[in-house]
């Protein structure tokens, strides 16, 4: 055994490197590349939010907040979530350091060693590794070819594995798929039938185009078993400010707080003040960004749809075309597209095994860059 292996815990040694990170090492410092790889809004944080943060700094507001987060922000979030059908009070809200921390502490708060967690794939890259780090056994549910969960699909996997929880994400990264109320009711029925906790990552709730976003926590019987995770990174283009939140039943929220108080203490105070401004006055900027994403989505699907099979995304800012017709693997496709046409996309298998045969393209770049990238993708496929 090498020294490194001895010093690093078995759990960490066993983690697979992120497929996204591996790919991004290749484009660092390459200004000639148009990247549709990063899942990050290309907009600056709206000016009014930046101003509030600057004022807070000028006033010297730089201290810790309560472990739960600022009371006004928690109140504003409880009020805001009515928009997605959830009635809750500020006491049910915990401010986290991004949704990433929320995923981590939700899993750690509920999982005992060896308990199963259902992870529908393709999915955001952190769910499986953070479940494993929390001691859980990941049970992947492949959702290809329509990328949708149904009662039957969940039932099939839950019957055998008796899972403690399921992690869902809609609108979805990387597929862009979302759910109608009726489809969510099926997922809720399966969760109730198998007595599962539902961790619902709703970070793209505001970027819902096909359906009006409804939180699964608002459905009958879900209040006591749903952990909502959401944040400000995507809707308000606040990725680097690191503000997320969890809305959860009291016992689970208390468990999450116990971990949060030791590992984070609190989320950054100035960013919490910015988040409050986003909820109070950020609607106009949000609308503008949403309209622009819809424009880009429509353009992407129309143009790329001529050479690859691509579904119209319901939300978020990702498209997930199938590249099966090209005969290349996801990684071969992504590597050759990068080296031959200077366009970066992420191989679909970075989001789970069943993502093989697809690529993820983020349309969070300017229309000008998107046009150029799409032309190059079309040219690349036609030349194959
Ligand atoms: N959840 C999903 C589905 C995401 O796509 C991302 C970021 O890409 C995150 C969580 C991480 O969000 P945050 O910046 O709030 O940590």
Short mmCIF file of C-alpha atoms and ligand atoms in Angstrom, two decimals:
data_model
loop_
_atom_site.label_atom_id
_atom_site.label_comp_id
_atom_site.label_asym_id
_atom_site.label_seq_id
_atom_site.Cartn_x
_atom_site.Cartn_y
_atom_site.Cartn_z
CA UNK A 1 0.00 0.00 0.00
CA UNK A 2 1.33 3.45 -0.89
CA UNK A 3 1.70 6.12 1.78
CA UNK A 4 -1.15 8.11 0.28
CA UNK A 5 -3.48 5.15 0.46
CA UNK A 6 -2.67 4.63 4.10
CA UNK A 7 -3.24 8.24 5.07
CA UNK A 8 -6.47 8.79 3.20
CA UNK A 9 -9.57 7.08 4.54
CA UNK A 10 -11.00 4.06 2.73
CA UNK A 11 -14.25 5.91 2.11
CA UNK A 12 -12.42 8.70 0.33
CA UNK A 13 -10.15 6.34 -1.57
CA UNK A 14 -13.20 4.60 -2.91
CA UNK A 15 -14.78 7.81 -4.26
CA UNK A 16 -14.67 8.04 -8.03
CA UNK A 17 -13.17 11.30 -9.35
CA UNK A 18 -15.84 13.63 -10.74
CA UNK A 19 -16.26 13.08 -14.46
CA UNK A 20 -16.84 16.80 -14.86
CA UNK A 21 -13.66 17.80 -13.09
CA UNK A 22 -11.58 15.35 -15.08
CA UNK A 23 -12.83 16.89 -18.28
CA UNK A 24 -12.28 20.44 -17.15
CA UNK A 25 -8.63 19.90 -16.43
CA UNK A 26 -8.32 19.70 -20.22
CA UNK A 27 -9.61 23.21 -20.92
CA UNK A 28 -7.97 25.21 -18.16
CA UNK A 29 -6.25 28.25 -19.69
CA UNK A 30 -7.65 27.63 -23.18
CA UNK A 31 -9.28 30.91 -24.25
CA UNK A 32 -9.89 29.54 -27.73
CA UNK A 33 -12.47 27.06 -26.40
CA UNK A 34 -16.21 27.83 -26.20
CA UNK A 35 -17.39 26.01 -23.13
CA UNK A 36 -20.91 24.59 -22.88
CA UNK A 37 -19.54 22.59 -20.01
CA UNK A 38 -19.99 24.68 -16.91
CA UNK A 39 -23.36 24.70 -15.15
CA UNK A 40 -23.01 28.33 -14.16
CA UNK A 41 -25.09 31.35 -15.22
CA UNK A 42 -23.13 33.72 -17.47
CA UNK A 43 -24.93 36.71 -15.90
CA UNK A 44 -23.39 38.88 -13.20
CA UNK A 45 -25.18 38.95 -9.86
CA UNK A 46 -27.93 41.57 -10.28
CA UNK A 47 -26.59 45.00 -9.31
CA UNK A 48 -29.14 45.66 -6.54
CA UNK A 49 -27.94 42.48 -4.78
CA UNK A 50 -24.30 43.50 -5.11
CA UNK A 51 -25.15 46.92 -3.69
CA UNK A 52 -26.78 45.45 -0.59
CA UNK A 53 -23.67 43.36 -0.02
CA UNK A 54 -21.42 46.40 -0.45
CA UNK A 55 -23.54 48.42 2.03
CA UNK A 56 -23.38 45.56 4.51
CA UNK A 57 -19.60 45.50 4.25
CA UNK A 58 -19.43 49.29 4.61
CA UNK A 59 -21.46 49.01 7.79
CA UNK A 60 -18.99 46.41 9.02
CA UNK A 61 -21.47 43.54 9.05
CA UNK A 62 -19.02 40.68 8.91
CA UNK A 63 -19.80 38.55 11.96
CA UNK A 64 -21.28 35.07 12.39
CA UNK A 65 -25.05 34.81 12.23
CA UNK A 66 -27.18 32.34 14.17
CA UNK A 67 -26.38 28.76 13.11
CA UNK A 68 -29.81 28.70 11.46
CA UNK A 69 -29.08 31.84 9.44
CA UNK A 70 -30.56 35.34 9.52
CA UNK A 71 -34.10 35.35 10.87
CA UNK A 72 -35.32 37.79 8.16
CA UNK A 73 -33.94 35.56 5.43
CA UNK A 74 -35.55 32.45 6.90
CA UNK A 75 -38.85 34.32 7.14
CA UNK A 76 -38.54 35.53 3.56
CA UNK A 77 -37.81 31.98 2.33
CA UNK A 78 -40.83 30.54 4.19
CA UNK A 79 -42.99 33.20 2.55
CA UNK A 80 -41.37 32.68 -0.87
CA UNK A 81 -41.95 28.92 -0.87
CA UNK A 82 -45.71 29.45 -0.91
CA UNK A 83 -45.09 30.16 -4.58
CA UNK A 84 -44.26 26.45 -4.97
CA UNK A 85 -47.21 25.31 -2.85
CA UNK A 86 -45.49 24.88 0.52
CA UNK A 87 -46.85 26.42 3.74
CA UNK A 88 -44.12 26.55 6.35
CA UNK A 89 -42.68 28.88 8.95
CA UNK A 90 -39.19 30.30 9.39
CA UNK A 91 -38.54 27.63 12.05
CA UNK A 92 -38.49 24.98 9.31
CA UNK A 93 -35.75 26.76 7.35
CA UNK A 94 -31.98 26.32 7.73
CA UNK A 95 -29.63 28.50 5.68
CA UNK A 96 -26.79 26.43 4.21
CA UNK A 97 -23.57 27.16 2.36
CA UNK A 98 -25.06 26.41 -1.04
CA UNK A 99 -27.29 23.49 -1.90
CA UNK A 100 -24.10 21.43 -1.91
CA UNK A 101 -23.89 21.64 1.86
CA UNK A 102 -27.61 20.93 2.07
CA UNK A 103 -27.20 17.66 0.15
CA UNK A 104 -24.31 16.65 2.37
CA UNK A 105 -25.90 17.35 5.75
CA UNK A 106 -29.32 16.03 4.73
CA UNK A 107 -27.75 12.67 3.82
CA UNK A 108 -25.56 12.60 6.92
CA UNK A 109 -28.49 13.52 9.15
CA UNK A 110 -30.69 10.63 8.00
CA UNK A 111 -28.43 7.74 7.00
CA UNK A 112 -27.19 4.96 9.24
CA UNK A 113 -24.31 2.78 8.06
CA UNK A 114 -25.37 0.57 5.18
CA UNK A 115 -28.82 2.05 4.63
CA UNK A 116 -29.86 2.24 1.00
CA UNK A 117 -30.49 5.50 -0.88
CA UNK A 118 -32.19 5.53 -4.27
CA UNK A 119 -30.37 7.79 -6.70
CA UNK A 120 -32.15 8.15 -10.05
CA UNK A 121 -29.61 8.65 -12.84
CA UNK A 122 -28.44 10.56 -14.82
CA UNK A 123 -28.14 13.05 -11.97
CA UNK A 124 -26.09 15.80 -10.42
CA UNK A 125 -22.61 14.55 -9.59
CA UNK A 126 -22.63 14.94 -5.79
CA UNK A 127 -25.53 12.69 -4.77
CA UNK A 128 -23.80 9.31 -5.02
CA UNK A 129 -20.43 10.28 -3.51
CA UNK A 130 -22.01 12.21 -0.64
CA UNK A 131 -24.37 9.28 0.06
CA UNK A 132 -21.39 6.94 0.23
CA UNK A 133 -19.46 9.32 2.49
CA UNK A 134 -22.48 9.39 4.80
CA UNK A 135 -22.22 5.60 5.04
CA UNK A 136 -25.15 4.87 2.73
CA UNK A 137 -25.43 2.25 -0.01
CA UNK A 138 -26.22 3.90 -3.33
CA UNK A 139 -28.85 2.19 -5.44
CA UNK A 140 -28.80 3.81 -8.89
CA UNK A 141 -32.09 3.87 -10.81
CA UNK A 142 -31.48 4.27 -14.55
CA UNK A 143 -34.18 6.53 -15.99
CA UNK A 144 -33.27 6.27 -19.69
CA UNK A 145 -34.65 6.74 -22.29
CA UNK A 146 -37.22 9.34 -21.13
CA UNK A 147 -35.31 10.33 -17.96
CA UNK A 148 -38.52 10.26 -15.91
CA UNK A 149 -39.30 8.56 -12.65
CA UNK A 150 -42.57 6.70 -12.32
CA UNK A 151 -44.31 4.82 -9.50
CA UNK A 152 -43.43 1.48 -11.13
CA UNK A 153 -39.76 2.32 -11.58
CA UNK A 154 -39.30 3.42 -7.97
CA UNK A 155 -41.34 0.48 -6.71
CA UNK A 156 -39.19 -1.97 -8.65
CA UNK A 157 -35.96 -0.73 -7.01
CA UNK A 158 -37.41 0.01 -3.57
CA UNK A 159 -38.98 -3.46 -3.15
CA UNK A 160 -35.62 -5.19 -3.10
CA UNK A 161 -33.46 -2.63 -1.35
CA UNK A 162 -35.75 -1.18 1.37
CA UNK A 163 -34.25 2.31 0.99
CA UNK A 164 -34.29 4.97 3.67
CA UNK A 165 -34.48 7.78 1.13
CA UNK A 166 -34.60 8.85 -2.49
CA UNK A 167 -32.86 11.91 -3.94
CA UNK A 168 -34.80 13.66 -6.67
CA UNK A 169 -33.92 16.77 -8.68
CA UNK A 170 -36.26 18.64 -11.00
CA UNK A 171 -35.87 20.47 -13.27
CA UNK A 172 -32.98 18.11 -13.65
CA UNK A 173 -29.29 18.54 -14.13
CA UNK A 174 -28.19 17.14 -16.64
CA UNK A 175 -31.36 16.21 -18.56
CA UNK A 176 -33.55 19.33 -18.15
CA UNK A 177 -36.51 17.05 -17.36
CA UNK A 178 -39.19 18.21 -14.92
CA UNK A 179 -42.53 16.90 -13.65
CA UNK A 180 -46.20 17.82 -13.74
CA UNK A 181 -48.20 17.66 -10.51
CA UNK A 182 -49.65 14.30 -11.55
CA UNK A 183 -46.21 12.83 -12.18
CA UNK A 184 -44.98 14.14 -8.83
CA UNK A 185 -47.95 12.49 -7.14
CA UNK A 186 -46.74 9.14 -8.46
CA UNK A 187 -43.30 9.74 -6.97
CA UNK A 188 -44.91 10.80 -3.68
CA UNK A 189 -47.12 7.67 -3.66
CA UNK A 190 -44.07 5.45 -4.12
CA UNK A 191 -42.22 7.29 -1.33
CA UNK A 192 -45.17 6.82 1.04
CA UNK A 193 -45.67 3.19 0.02
CA UNK A 194 -42.01 2.41 0.78
CA UNK A 195 -41.75 4.75 3.76
CA UNK A 196 -38.92 6.79 2.27
CA UNK A 197 -37.64 10.26 2.99
CA UNK A 198 -37.52 12.37 -0.18
CA UNK A 199 -34.58 14.71 -0.61
CA UNK A 200 -35.84 17.12 -3.25
CA UNK A 201 -33.19 19.29 -4.88
CA UNK A 202 -35.19 22.16 -6.37
CA UNK A 203 -32.29 24.46 -7.24
CA UNK A 204 -33.69 25.01 -10.76
CA UNK A 205 -37.28 25.64 -9.59
CA UNK A 206 -37.27 29.19 -10.96
CA UNK A 207 -35.95 27.97 -14.29
CA UNK A 208 -39.04 25.87 -15.08
CA UNK A 209 -40.39 26.40 -18.58
CA UNK A 210 -42.84 23.59 -19.38
CA UNK A 211 -44.49 23.20 -15.97
CA UNK A 212 -45.21 25.60 -13.19
CA UNK A 213 -42.82 24.32 -10.53
CA UNK A 214 -44.55 22.58 -7.63
CA UNK A 215 -42.59 21.32 -4.65
CA UNK A 216 -43.16 17.65 -3.92
CA UNK A 217 -43.29 18.69 -0.25
CA UNK A 218 -46.65 20.35 -0.95
CA UNK A 219 -48.35 17.05 -1.84
CA UNK A 220 -50.50 15.02 0.55
CA UNK A 221 -48.52 12.99 3.02
CA UNK A 222 -45.19 14.57 2.07
CA UNK A 223 -44.87 17.30 4.65
CA UNK A 224 -43.36 14.93 7.18
CA UNK A 225 -41.04 13.13 4.78
CA UNK A 226 -39.72 15.75 2.32
CA UNK A 227 -36.49 17.69 2.67
CA UNK A 228 -36.54 20.60 0.23
CA UNK A 229 -33.16 21.91 -0.88
CA UNK A 230 -32.88 25.10 -2.84
CA UNK A 231 -30.58 28.10 -3.17
CA UNK A 232 -29.56 31.26 -4.96
CA UNK A 233 -26.74 30.02 -7.22
CA UNK A 234 -28.75 29.42 -10.37
CA UNK A 235 -31.90 31.56 -10.34
CA UNK A 236 -30.11 34.67 -9.09
CA UNK A 237 -26.71 33.95 -10.65
CA UNK A 238 -25.11 33.93 -7.18
CA UNK A 239 -22.91 30.82 -7.49
CA UNK A 240 -19.85 32.21 -5.70
CA UNK A 241 -21.83 33.73 -2.85
CA UNK A 242 -22.68 30.24 -1.57
CA UNK A 243 -26.20 30.53 -0.19
CA UNK A 244 -28.65 27.65 -0.11
CA UNK A 245 -31.34 26.48 2.29
CA UNK A 246 -33.18 23.45 3.54
CA UNK A 247 -36.84 23.23 4.53
CA UNK A 248 -37.39 20.04 6.49
CA UNK A 249 -39.48 18.36 9.19
CA UNK A 250 -38.40 19.43 12.71
CA UNK A 251 -36.50 16.26 13.69
CA UNK A 252 -34.53 16.15 10.45
CA UNK A 253 -33.82 19.89 10.49
CA UNK A 254 -32.50 19.53 14.03
CA UNK A 255 -30.24 16.69 12.86
CA UNK A 256 -28.95 18.78 9.97
CA UNK A 257 -28.33 21.73 12.27
CA UNK A 258 -26.26 19.54 14.58
CA UNK A 259 -23.84 18.85 11.73
CA UNK A 260 -24.00 22.36 10.25
CA UNK A 261 -23.14 23.99 13.60
CA UNK A 262 -19.85 22.07 13.71
CA UNK A 263 -18.78 22.11 10.07
CA UNK A 264 -20.05 25.51 8.85
CA UNK A 265 -21.32 27.45 11.86
CA UNK A 266 -23.27 29.63 9.45
CA UNK A 267 -23.42 30.68 5.83
CA UNK A 268 -21.51 33.89 4.90
CA UNK A 269 -23.37 36.85 6.42
CA UNK A 270 -23.00 39.36 3.58
CA UNK A 271 -24.18 36.76 1.08
CA UNK A 272 -27.22 36.09 3.30
CA UNK A 273 -28.00 39.81 3.11
CA UNK A 274 -27.66 39.65 -0.67
CA UNK A 275 -30.01 36.66 -0.77
CA UNK A 276 -32.60 38.58 1.20
CA UNK A 277 -32.44 41.39 -1.35
CA UNK A 278 -32.81 38.81 -4.15
CA UNK A 279 -36.07 37.56 -2.64
CA UNK A 280 -37.40 41.03 -1.87
CA UNK A 281 -36.57 42.77 -5.14
CA UNK A 282 -34.92 40.36 -7.57
CA UNK A 283 -37.97 39.27 -9.59
CA UNK A 284 -37.37 41.55 -12.62
CA UNK A 285 -33.80 40.41 -13.20
CA UNK A 286 -34.87 36.81 -12.70
CA UNK A 287 -37.54 37.20 -15.37
CA UNK A 288 -35.00 38.64 -17.80
CA UNK A 289 -32.58 35.77 -17.24
CA UNK A 290 -35.35 33.19 -17.54
CA UNK A 291 -36.54 34.68 -20.85
CA UNK A 292 -32.99 34.59 -22.19
CA UNK A 293 -32.53 30.92 -21.19
CA UNK A 294 -35.77 30.02 -22.99
CA UNK A 295 -34.56 31.80 -26.11
CA UNK A 296 -31.25 29.93 -26.01
CA UNK A 297 -32.93 26.59 -25.27
CA UNK A 298 -35.24 26.94 -28.27
CA UNK A 299 -32.36 27.92 -30.52
CA UNK A 300 -30.17 25.04 -29.34
CA UNK A 301 -32.82 22.36 -29.74
CA UNK A 302 -33.89 23.61 -33.16
CA UNK A 303 -30.36 23.71 -34.59
CA UNK A 304 -28.76 20.71 -32.88
CA UNK A 305 -31.97 18.71 -33.36
CA UNK A 306 -31.18 18.66 -37.09
CA UNK A 307 -28.16 16.39 -36.51
CA UNK A 308 -28.70 14.78 -33.08
CA UNK A 309 -31.70 13.45 -31.21
CA UNK A 310 -32.39 16.01 -28.47
CA UNK A 311 -35.43 16.41 -26.23
CA UNK A 312 -36.83 19.85 -25.45
CA UNK A 313 -35.64 20.53 -21.85
CA UNK A 314 -38.44 21.44 -19.40
CA UNK A 315 -36.16 23.60 -17.33
CA UNK A 316 -32.67 24.44 -15.97
CA UNK A 317 -30.09 25.44 -18.61
CA UNK A 318 -28.97 22.08 -19.93
CA UNK A 319 -29.73 20.04 -23.02
CA UNK A 320 -28.82 16.36 -23.13
CA UNK A 321 -28.59 15.23 -26.76
CA UNK A 322 -28.14 11.57 -27.64
CA UNK A 323 -24.96 10.95 -29.61
CA UNK A 324 -25.73 7.30 -30.22
CA UNK A 325 -26.20 7.88 -33.96
CA UNK A 326 -22.55 8.95 -34.23
CA UNK A 327 -21.21 5.59 -33.03
CA UNK A 328 -18.84 7.38 -30.63
CA UNK A 329 -18.79 6.93 -26.87
CA UNK A 330 -19.65 10.02 -24.79
CA UNK A 331 -16.02 10.55 -23.88
CA UNK A 332 -14.77 10.07 -27.44
CA UNK A 333 -17.38 12.52 -28.69
CA UNK A 334 -16.51 15.13 -26.06
CA UNK A 335 -12.77 14.74 -26.54
CA UNK A 336 -12.88 14.91 -30.31
CA UNK A 337 -15.28 17.88 -30.26
CA UNK A 338 -12.85 19.66 -27.97
CA UNK A 339 -9.71 18.89 -29.95
CA UNK A 340 -11.18 19.25 -33.43
CA UNK A 341 -13.66 22.11 -32.92
CA UNK A 342 -12.67 23.79 -29.65
CA UNK A 343 -16.07 23.27 -28.04
CA UNK A 344 -16.34 21.78 -24.54
CA UNK A 345 -19.32 19.68 -23.45
CA UNK A 346 -19.54 17.10 -20.66
CA UNK A 347 -19.73 13.36 -21.46
CA UNK A 348 -23.08 11.98 -20.25
CA UNK A 349 -21.46 9.18 -18.26
CA UNK A 350 -20.19 11.80 -15.78
CA UNK A 351 -23.79 11.77 -14.46
CA UNK A 352 -24.11 8.02 -14.01
CA UNK A 353 -23.57 4.94 -16.14
CA UNK A 354 -26.85 5.29 -17.99
CA UNK A 355 -25.72 8.73 -19.20
CA UNK A 356 -23.45 6.92 -21.66
CA UNK A 357 -24.54 7.76 -25.20
CA UNK A 358 -25.37 11.38 -24.32
CA UNK A 359 -23.56 14.68 -23.83
CA UNK A 360 -24.54 17.57 -21.56
CA UNK A 361 -24.53 21.02 -23.12
CA UNK A 362 -25.12 24.01 -20.85
CA UNK A 363 -26.71 26.96 -22.65
CA UNK A 364 -25.54 29.34 -19.96
CA UNK A 365 -23.38 31.27 -22.45
CA UNK A 366 -24.18 34.34 -24.55
CA UNK A 367 -26.30 33.84 -27.66
CA UNK A 368 -23.31 34.83 -29.77
CA UNK A 369 -21.11 32.11 -28.29
CA UNK A 370 -23.95 29.60 -28.34
CA UNK A 371 -24.49 30.21 -32.08
CA UNK A 372 -20.83 29.64 -32.81
CA UNK A 373 -20.66 26.54 -30.59
CA UNK A 374 -23.78 25.06 -32.16
CA UNK A 375 -22.43 25.67 -35.69
CA UNK A 376 -19.28 23.81 -34.73
CA UNK A 377 -21.22 20.91 -33.17
CA UNK A 378 -23.37 20.57 -36.29
CA UNK A 379 -20.28 20.71 -38.52
CA UNK A 380 -18.51 18.11 -36.35
CA UNK A 381 -21.41 15.65 -36.52
CA UNK A 382 -21.87 16.15 -40.25
CA UNK A 383 -18.20 15.48 -40.88
CA UNK A 384 -18.18 12.20 -38.94
N1 LIG B 1 -27.76 20.74 -7.16
C1 LIG B 1 -27.76 20.72 -8.50
C2 LIG B 1 -28.79 19.92 -9.22
C3 LIG B 1 -26.81 21.45 -9.23
O1 LIG B 1 -26.85 21.44 -10.56
C4 LIG B 1 -25.84 22.20 -8.52
C5 LIG B 1 -24.80 22.94 -9.24
O2 LIG B 1 -24.55 22.76 -10.41
C6 LIG B 1 -25.87 22.19 -7.12
C7 LIG B 1 -26.85 21.45 -6.48
C8 LIG B 1 -24.89 22.96 -6.31
O3 LIG B 1 -25.45 24.18 -5.95
P1 LIG B 1 -24.80 25.24 -4.97
O4 LIG B 1 -24.02 26.20 -5.80
O5 LIG B 1 -25.98 25.90 -4.32
O6 LIG B 1 -23.97 24.50 -4.01
#
